[in-house]
Amino acid sequence: MKKTLLLISFISLIAFSSQAQDFRGPDKSSMDMAYYPDNFAHDRKGSDEALARVIYSRPKKNDREIFGKLESYGKVWRTGANENTEIKLYKDATVAGKKLKAGTYSLFTIPGESEWTIIFSSALDYWGAYSYKEDKDVLRVTVPSKKVADTIEYFSIVFAKSGANGATMSLGWDKTVVDVPFTF
């Protein structure tokens, strides 16, 4: 009897483990990562070290009017799609003239027609901006936005070197680009 139960248990285990695992389908907005120096994870060279990393999801324009319509002016936005965007600073930095300690922050924004508020929050691991709490803000800066001629189909973030110790983090989607200056 013990041998029969053991055999049945073993066969059940094999049958269970051979079933396909249920996996979620892909998100509509793919996850991406931006480093400073740009492409750091792929292009490490000698003494290069990462200074910043942003993990974000990239919604698609899909013939929609984005800023002022899909993403309202004057309202907190998660700065991408899905989970809120996360920025990690590996060193202390100055952002648009204001100091920010090294660490990991959620990156929220408040889009405006001519300027945006960039928010670094200590509240991590949230979906969207639905649970956003202003009392978790670590730093807020305001930067100008600009219209560009070519449409940016997918929300994008990229860093570019600026000056001796600086970088610009550019956020772009639809026909809007916002440049956020950093000094390390």
PDB file of C-alpha atoms in Angstrom:
ATOM      1  CA  MET A   1       0.000   0.000   0.000  1.00  0.00           C
ATOM      2  CA  LYS A   2       2.823   2.444   0.878  1.00  0.00           C
ATOM      3  CA  LYS A   3       4.537   1.705  -2.445  1.00  0.00           C
ATOM      4  CA  THR A   4       1.279   2.334  -4.324  1.00  0.00           C
ATOM      5  CA  LEU A   5       0.718   5.710  -2.574  1.00  0.00           C
ATOM      6  CA  LEU A   6       4.314   6.684  -3.192  1.00  0.00           C
ATOM      7  CA  LEU A   7       3.982   5.777  -6.886  1.00  0.00           C
ATOM      8  CA  ILE A   8       0.718   7.744  -7.209  1.00  0.00           C
ATOM      9  CA  SER A   9       2.311  10.755  -5.494  1.00  0.00           C
ATOM     10  CA  PHE A  10       5.327  10.581  -7.807  1.00  0.00           C
ATOM     11  CA  ILE A  11       3.138  10.329 -10.941  1.00  0.00           C
ATOM     12  CA  SER A  12       0.995  13.263  -9.719  1.00  0.00           C
ATOM     13  CA  LEU A  13       4.113  15.362  -9.150  1.00  0.00           C
ATOM     14  CA  ILE A  14       5.390  14.619 -12.668  1.00  0.00           C
ATOM     15  CA  ALA A  15       1.997  15.385 -14.221  1.00  0.00           C
ATOM     16  CA  PHE A  16       1.695  18.674 -12.282  1.00  0.00           C
ATOM     17  CA  SER A  17       5.198  19.858 -13.133  1.00  0.00           C
ATOM     18  CA  SER A  18       4.755  19.131 -16.843  1.00  0.00           C
ATOM     19  CA  GLN A  19       1.801  21.525 -17.150  1.00  0.00           C
ATOM     20  CA  ALA A  20       2.488  24.899 -18.731  1.00  0.00           C
ATOM     21  CA  GLN A  21       3.049  27.722 -16.272  1.00  0.00           C
ATOM     22  CA  ASP A  22       0.515  30.553 -16.459  1.00  0.00           C
ATOM     23  CA  PHE A  23       2.377  33.716 -17.387  1.00  0.00           C
ATOM     24  CA  ARG A  24       0.940  37.174 -17.872  1.00  0.00           C
ATOM     25  CA  GLY A  25       0.962  38.576 -21.371  1.00  0.00           C
ATOM     26  CA  PRO A  26       3.242  41.520 -22.137  1.00  0.00           C
ATOM     27  CA  ASP A  27       2.298  45.010 -20.965  1.00  0.00           C
ATOM     28  CA  LYS A  28       1.043  47.390 -23.643  1.00  0.00           C
ATOM     29  CA  SER A  29       3.722  49.851 -22.522  1.00  0.00           C
ATOM     30  CA  SER A  30       7.126  48.195 -22.471  1.00  0.00           C
ATOM     31  CA  MET A  31       9.560  48.814 -19.629  1.00  0.00           C
ATOM     32  CA  ASP A  32      12.832  50.545 -20.443  1.00  0.00           C
ATOM     33  CA  MET A  33      15.868  51.946 -18.667  1.00  0.00           C
ATOM     34  CA  ALA A  34      17.998  55.047 -19.188  1.00  0.00           C
ATOM     35  CA  TYR A  35      21.456  55.498 -17.659  1.00  0.00           C
ATOM     36  CA  TYR A  36      23.862  58.354 -17.251  1.00  0.00           C
ATOM     37  CA  PRO A  37      26.350  57.961 -18.757  1.00  0.00           C
ATOM     38  CA  ASP A  38      24.008  57.003 -21.607  1.00  0.00           C
ATOM     39  CA  ASN A  39      23.895  53.250 -22.254  1.00  0.00           C
ATOM     40  CA  PHE A  40      26.163  52.624 -19.240  1.00  0.00           C
ATOM     41  CA  ALA A  41      25.044  49.014 -18.763  1.00  0.00           C
ATOM     42  CA  HIS A  42      26.070  48.127 -22.332  1.00  0.00           C
ATOM     43  CA  ASP A  43      29.113  50.312 -22.857  1.00  0.00           C
ATOM     44  CA  ARG A  44      31.108  50.149 -19.603  1.00  0.00           C
ATOM     45  CA  LYS A  45      34.604  51.403 -20.220  1.00  0.00           C
ATOM     46  CA  GLY A  46      37.452  51.473 -17.749  1.00  0.00           C
ATOM     47  CA  SER A  47      36.754  53.943 -14.961  1.00  0.00           C
ATOM     48  CA  ASP A  48      33.219  54.882 -16.082  1.00  0.00           C
ATOM     49  CA  GLU A  49      30.676  54.701 -13.284  1.00  0.00           C
ATOM     50  CA  ALA A  50      26.922  55.068 -13.326  1.00  0.00           C
ATOM     51  CA  LEU A  51      25.665  58.347 -11.893  1.00  0.00           C
ATOM     52  CA  ALA A  52      21.926  57.923 -12.570  1.00  0.00           C
ATOM     53  CA  ARG A  53      19.471  55.276 -13.752  1.00  0.00           C
ATOM     54  CA  VAL A  54      15.785  55.626 -14.610  1.00  0.00           C
ATOM     55  CA  ILE A  55      13.396  52.669 -14.951  1.00  0.00           C
ATOM     56  CA  TYR A  56      10.131  53.549 -16.696  1.00  0.00           C
ATOM     57  CA  SER A  57       7.390  52.255 -18.960  1.00  0.00           C
ATOM     58  CA  ARG A  58       6.890  53.683 -22.445  1.00  0.00           C
ATOM     59  CA  PRO A  59       3.302  54.400 -23.482  1.00  0.00           C
ATOM     60  CA  LYS A  60       2.579  54.904 -27.186  1.00  0.00           C
ATOM     61  CA  LYS A  61       0.946  58.016 -28.637  1.00  0.00           C
ATOM     62  CA  ASN A  62      -1.455  55.958 -30.812  1.00  0.00           C
ATOM     63  CA  ASP A  63      -2.904  59.015 -32.600  1.00  0.00           C
ATOM     64  CA  ARG A  64      -4.013  60.486 -29.268  1.00  0.00           C
ATOM     65  CA  GLU A  65      -3.585  64.073 -28.094  1.00  0.00           C
ATOM     66  CA  ILE A  66      -1.245  63.623 -25.144  1.00  0.00           C
ATOM     67  CA  PHE A  67      -0.519  66.720 -23.045  1.00  0.00           C
ATOM     68  CA  GLY A  68      -3.515  68.823 -22.145  1.00  0.00           C
ATOM     69  CA  LYS A  69      -5.868  65.964 -23.064  1.00  0.00           C
ATOM     70  CA  LEU A  70      -4.771  62.388 -22.133  1.00  0.00           C
ATOM     71  CA  GLU A  71      -2.392  63.787 -19.492  1.00  0.00           C
ATOM     72  CA  SER A  72      -4.035  66.916 -18.085  1.00  0.00           C
ATOM     73  CA  TYR A  73      -2.082  70.081 -17.505  1.00  0.00           C
ATOM     74  CA  GLY A  74      -1.673  70.872 -13.823  1.00  0.00           C
ATOM     75  CA  LYS A  75      -2.216  67.285 -12.570  1.00  0.00           C
ATOM     76  CA  VAL A  76       0.385  64.886 -11.174  1.00  0.00           C
ATOM     77  CA  TRP A  77       1.468  62.308 -13.755  1.00  0.00           C
ATOM     78  CA  ARG A  78       3.388  59.076 -13.125  1.00  0.00           C
ATOM     79  CA  THR A  79       5.820  60.085 -15.924  1.00  0.00           C
ATOM     80  CA  GLY A  80       5.246  57.076 -18.131  1.00  0.00           C
ATOM     81  CA  ALA A  81       2.868  54.147 -17.757  1.00  0.00           C
ATOM     82  CA  ASN A  82       2.201  51.259 -15.382  1.00  0.00           C
ATOM     83  CA  GLU A  83       4.228  51.510 -12.148  1.00  0.00           C
ATOM     84  CA  ASN A  84       5.516  54.962 -11.357  1.00  0.00           C
ATOM     85  CA  THR A  85       8.883  55.821 -12.858  1.00  0.00           C
ATOM     86  CA  GLU A  86      11.874  55.284 -10.596  1.00  0.00           C
ATOM     87  CA  ILE A  87      15.163  57.192 -10.638  1.00  0.00           C
ATOM     88  CA  LYS A  88      18.293  56.103  -8.793  1.00  0.00           C
ATOM     89  CA  LEU A  89      21.099  58.583  -8.165  1.00  0.00           C
ATOM     90  CA  TYR A  90      24.383  56.852  -7.361  1.00  0.00           C
ATOM     91  CA  LYS A  91      25.926  60.125  -6.112  1.00  0.00           C
ATOM     92  CA  ASP A  92      24.579  63.322  -4.613  1.00  0.00           C
ATOM     93  CA  ALA A  93      23.423  65.675  -7.355  1.00  0.00           C
ATOM     94  CA  THR A  94      22.150  69.150  -7.994  1.00  0.00           C
ATOM     95  CA  VAL A  95      18.926  69.188 -10.025  1.00  0.00           C
ATOM     96  CA  ALA A  96      17.971  72.490 -11.625  1.00  0.00           C
ATOM     97  CA  GLY A  97      20.032  74.265  -8.962  1.00  0.00           C
ATOM     98  CA  LYS A  98      18.692  72.304  -5.954  1.00  0.00           C
ATOM     99  CA  LYS A  99      20.581  69.626  -4.030  1.00  0.00           C
ATOM    100  CA  LEU A 100      19.363  66.007  -3.977  1.00  0.00           C
ATOM    101  CA  LYS A 101      20.999  63.183  -2.005  1.00  0.00           C
ATOM    102  CA  ALA A 102      22.010  59.911  -3.657  1.00  0.00           C
ATOM    103  CA  GLY A 103      19.177  57.403  -3.417  1.00  0.00           C
ATOM    104  CA  THR A 104      16.154  55.955  -5.173  1.00  0.00           C
ATOM    105  CA  TYR A 105      13.077  58.082  -5.810  1.00  0.00           C
ATOM    106  CA  SER A 106       9.802  57.903  -7.676  1.00  0.00           C
ATOM    107  CA  LEU A 107       9.754  60.447 -10.476  1.00  0.00           C
ATOM    108  CA  PHE A 108       6.453  62.260 -10.895  1.00  0.00           C
ATOM    109  CA  THR A 109       5.764  65.296 -13.055  1.00  0.00           C
ATOM    110  CA  ILE A 110       3.115  67.966 -13.364  1.00  0.00           C
ATOM    111  CA  PRO A 111       2.931  68.891 -17.062  1.00  0.00           C
ATOM    112  CA  GLY A 112       2.141  72.465 -18.012  1.00  0.00           C
ATOM    113  CA  GLU A 113       1.859  74.245 -21.345  1.00  0.00           C
ATOM    114  CA  SER A 114       5.172  76.081 -20.965  1.00  0.00           C
ATOM    115  CA  GLU A 115       6.815  74.524 -17.891  1.00  0.00           C
ATOM    116  CA  TRP A 116       6.750  71.291 -15.903  1.00  0.00           C
ATOM    117  CA  THR A 117       7.217  70.538 -12.238  1.00  0.00           C
ATOM    118  CA  ILE A 118       9.575  67.605 -11.722  1.00  0.00           C
ATOM    119  CA  ILE A 119       8.979  65.743  -8.443  1.00  0.00           C
ATOM    120  CA  PHE A 120      11.351  63.363  -6.664  1.00  0.00           C
ATOM    121  CA  SER A 121       9.346  61.355  -4.117  1.00  0.00           C
ATOM    122  CA  SER A 122      10.385  58.935  -1.369  1.00  0.00           C
ATOM    123  CA  ALA A 123       7.225  56.835  -1.976  1.00  0.00           C
ATOM    124  CA  LEU A 124       8.314  53.815  -4.023  1.00  0.00           C
ATOM    125  CA  ASP A 125       6.596  50.829  -5.647  1.00  0.00           C
ATOM    126  CA  TYR A 126       3.220  52.288  -6.584  1.00  0.00           C
ATOM    127  CA  TRP A 127       1.067  51.816  -9.646  1.00  0.00           C
ATOM    128  CA  GLY A 128       0.620  55.135 -11.402  1.00  0.00           C
ATOM    129  CA  ALA A 129       0.010  58.355  -9.512  1.00  0.00           C
ATOM    130  CA  TYR A 130      -3.217  57.202  -7.869  1.00  0.00           C
ATOM    131  CA  SER A 131      -1.586  56.991  -4.414  1.00  0.00           C
ATOM    132  CA  TYR A 132       0.638  60.058  -4.850  1.00  0.00           C
ATOM    133  CA  LYS A 133       1.147  61.975  -1.593  1.00  0.00           C
ATOM    134  CA  GLU A 134       2.734  65.408  -1.662  1.00  0.00           C
ATOM    135  CA  ASP A 135       4.123  64.931   1.853  1.00  0.00           C
ATOM    136  CA  LYS A 136       6.491  62.271   0.402  1.00  0.00           C
ATOM    137  CA  ASP A 137       8.121  64.824  -1.950  1.00  0.00           C
ATOM    138  CA  VAL A 138      11.857  65.121  -1.390  1.00  0.00           C
ATOM    139  CA  LEU A 139      12.453  67.726  -4.093  1.00  0.00           C
ATOM    140  CA  ARG A 140      10.442  69.736  -6.631  1.00  0.00           C
ATOM    141  CA  VAL A 141      11.941  71.756  -9.463  1.00  0.00           C
ATOM    142  CA  THR A 142      10.336  73.634 -12.331  1.00  0.00           C
ATOM    143  CA  VAL A 143      11.782  73.496 -15.841  1.00  0.00           C
ATOM    144  CA  PRO A 144      10.584  74.845 -19.193  1.00  0.00           C
ATOM    145  CA  SER A 145       8.984  72.571 -21.778  1.00  0.00           C
ATOM    146  CA  LYS A 146       9.366  73.005 -25.509  1.00  0.00           C
ATOM    147  CA  LYS A 147       7.505  71.943 -28.617  1.00  0.00           C
ATOM    148  CA  VAL A 148       9.397  69.961 -31.250  1.00  0.00           C
ATOM    149  CA  ALA A 149       8.615  69.466 -34.940  1.00  0.00           C
ATOM    150  CA  ASP A 150       8.823  65.670 -35.071  1.00  0.00           C
ATOM    151  CA  THR A 151       6.370  63.465 -33.189  1.00  0.00           C
ATOM    152  CA  ILE A 152       7.878  61.195 -30.524  1.00  0.00           C
ATOM    153  CA  GLU A 153       5.649  58.112 -30.748  1.00  0.00           C
ATOM    154  CA  TYR A 154       6.769  56.401 -27.519  1.00  0.00           C
ATOM    155  CA  PHE A 155       7.382  58.251 -24.256  1.00  0.00           C
ATOM    156  CA  SER A 156      11.171  58.370 -23.908  1.00  0.00           C
ATOM    157  CA  ILE A 157      13.851  59.351 -21.416  1.00  0.00           C
ATOM    158  CA  VAL A 158      17.499  59.890 -22.323  1.00  0.00           C
ATOM    159  CA  PHE A 159      20.540  61.450 -20.641  1.00  0.00           C
ATOM    160  CA  ALA A 160      23.163  63.539 -22.438  1.00  0.00           C
ATOM    161  CA  LYS A 161      26.425  65.013 -21.153  1.00  0.00           C
ATOM    162  CA  SER A 162      26.265  68.713 -20.379  1.00  0.00           C
ATOM    163  CA  GLY A 163      29.375  70.631 -19.338  1.00  0.00           C
ATOM    164  CA  ALA A 164      32.215  69.196 -17.264  1.00  0.00           C
ATOM    165  CA  ASN A 165      30.156  67.629 -14.447  1.00  0.00           C
ATOM    166  CA  GLY A 166      26.657  67.803 -15.802  1.00  0.00           C
ATOM    167  CA  ALA A 167      23.983  65.901 -17.633  1.00  0.00           C
ATOM    168  CA  THR A 168      20.589  66.698 -19.056  1.00  0.00           C
ATOM    169  CA  MET A 169      17.752  64.235 -18.576  1.00  0.00           C
ATOM    170  CA  SER A 170      15.321  64.742 -21.464  1.00  0.00           C
ATOM    171  CA  LEU A 171      11.719  63.552 -21.264  1.00  0.00           C
ATOM    172  CA  GLY A 172       9.927  63.440 -24.603  1.00  0.00           C
ATOM    173  CA  TRP A 173       6.540  62.373 -25.926  1.00  0.00           C
ATOM    174  CA  ASP A 174       4.287  63.501 -28.751  1.00  0.00           C
ATOM    175  CA  LYS A 175       5.640  66.958 -29.663  1.00  0.00           C
ATOM    176  CA  THR A 176       6.869  67.927 -26.174  1.00  0.00           C
ATOM    177  CA  VAL A 177      10.384  67.730 -24.701  1.00  0.00           C
ATOM    178  CA  VAL A 178      11.412  68.689 -21.188  1.00  0.00           C
ATOM    179  CA  ASP A 179      15.089  69.006 -20.228  1.00  0.00           C
ATOM    180  CA  VAL A 180      16.081  68.555 -16.593  1.00  0.00           C
ATOM    181  CA  PRO A 181      19.653  69.701 -15.746  1.00  0.00           C
ATOM    182  CA  PHE A 182      21.789  67.651 -13.338  1.00  0.00           C
ATOM    183  CA  THR A 183      25.233  68.324 -11.889  1.00  0.00           C
ATOM    184  CA  PHE A 184      27.179  65.521 -10.165  1.00  0.00           C
TER     185      PHE A 184
END
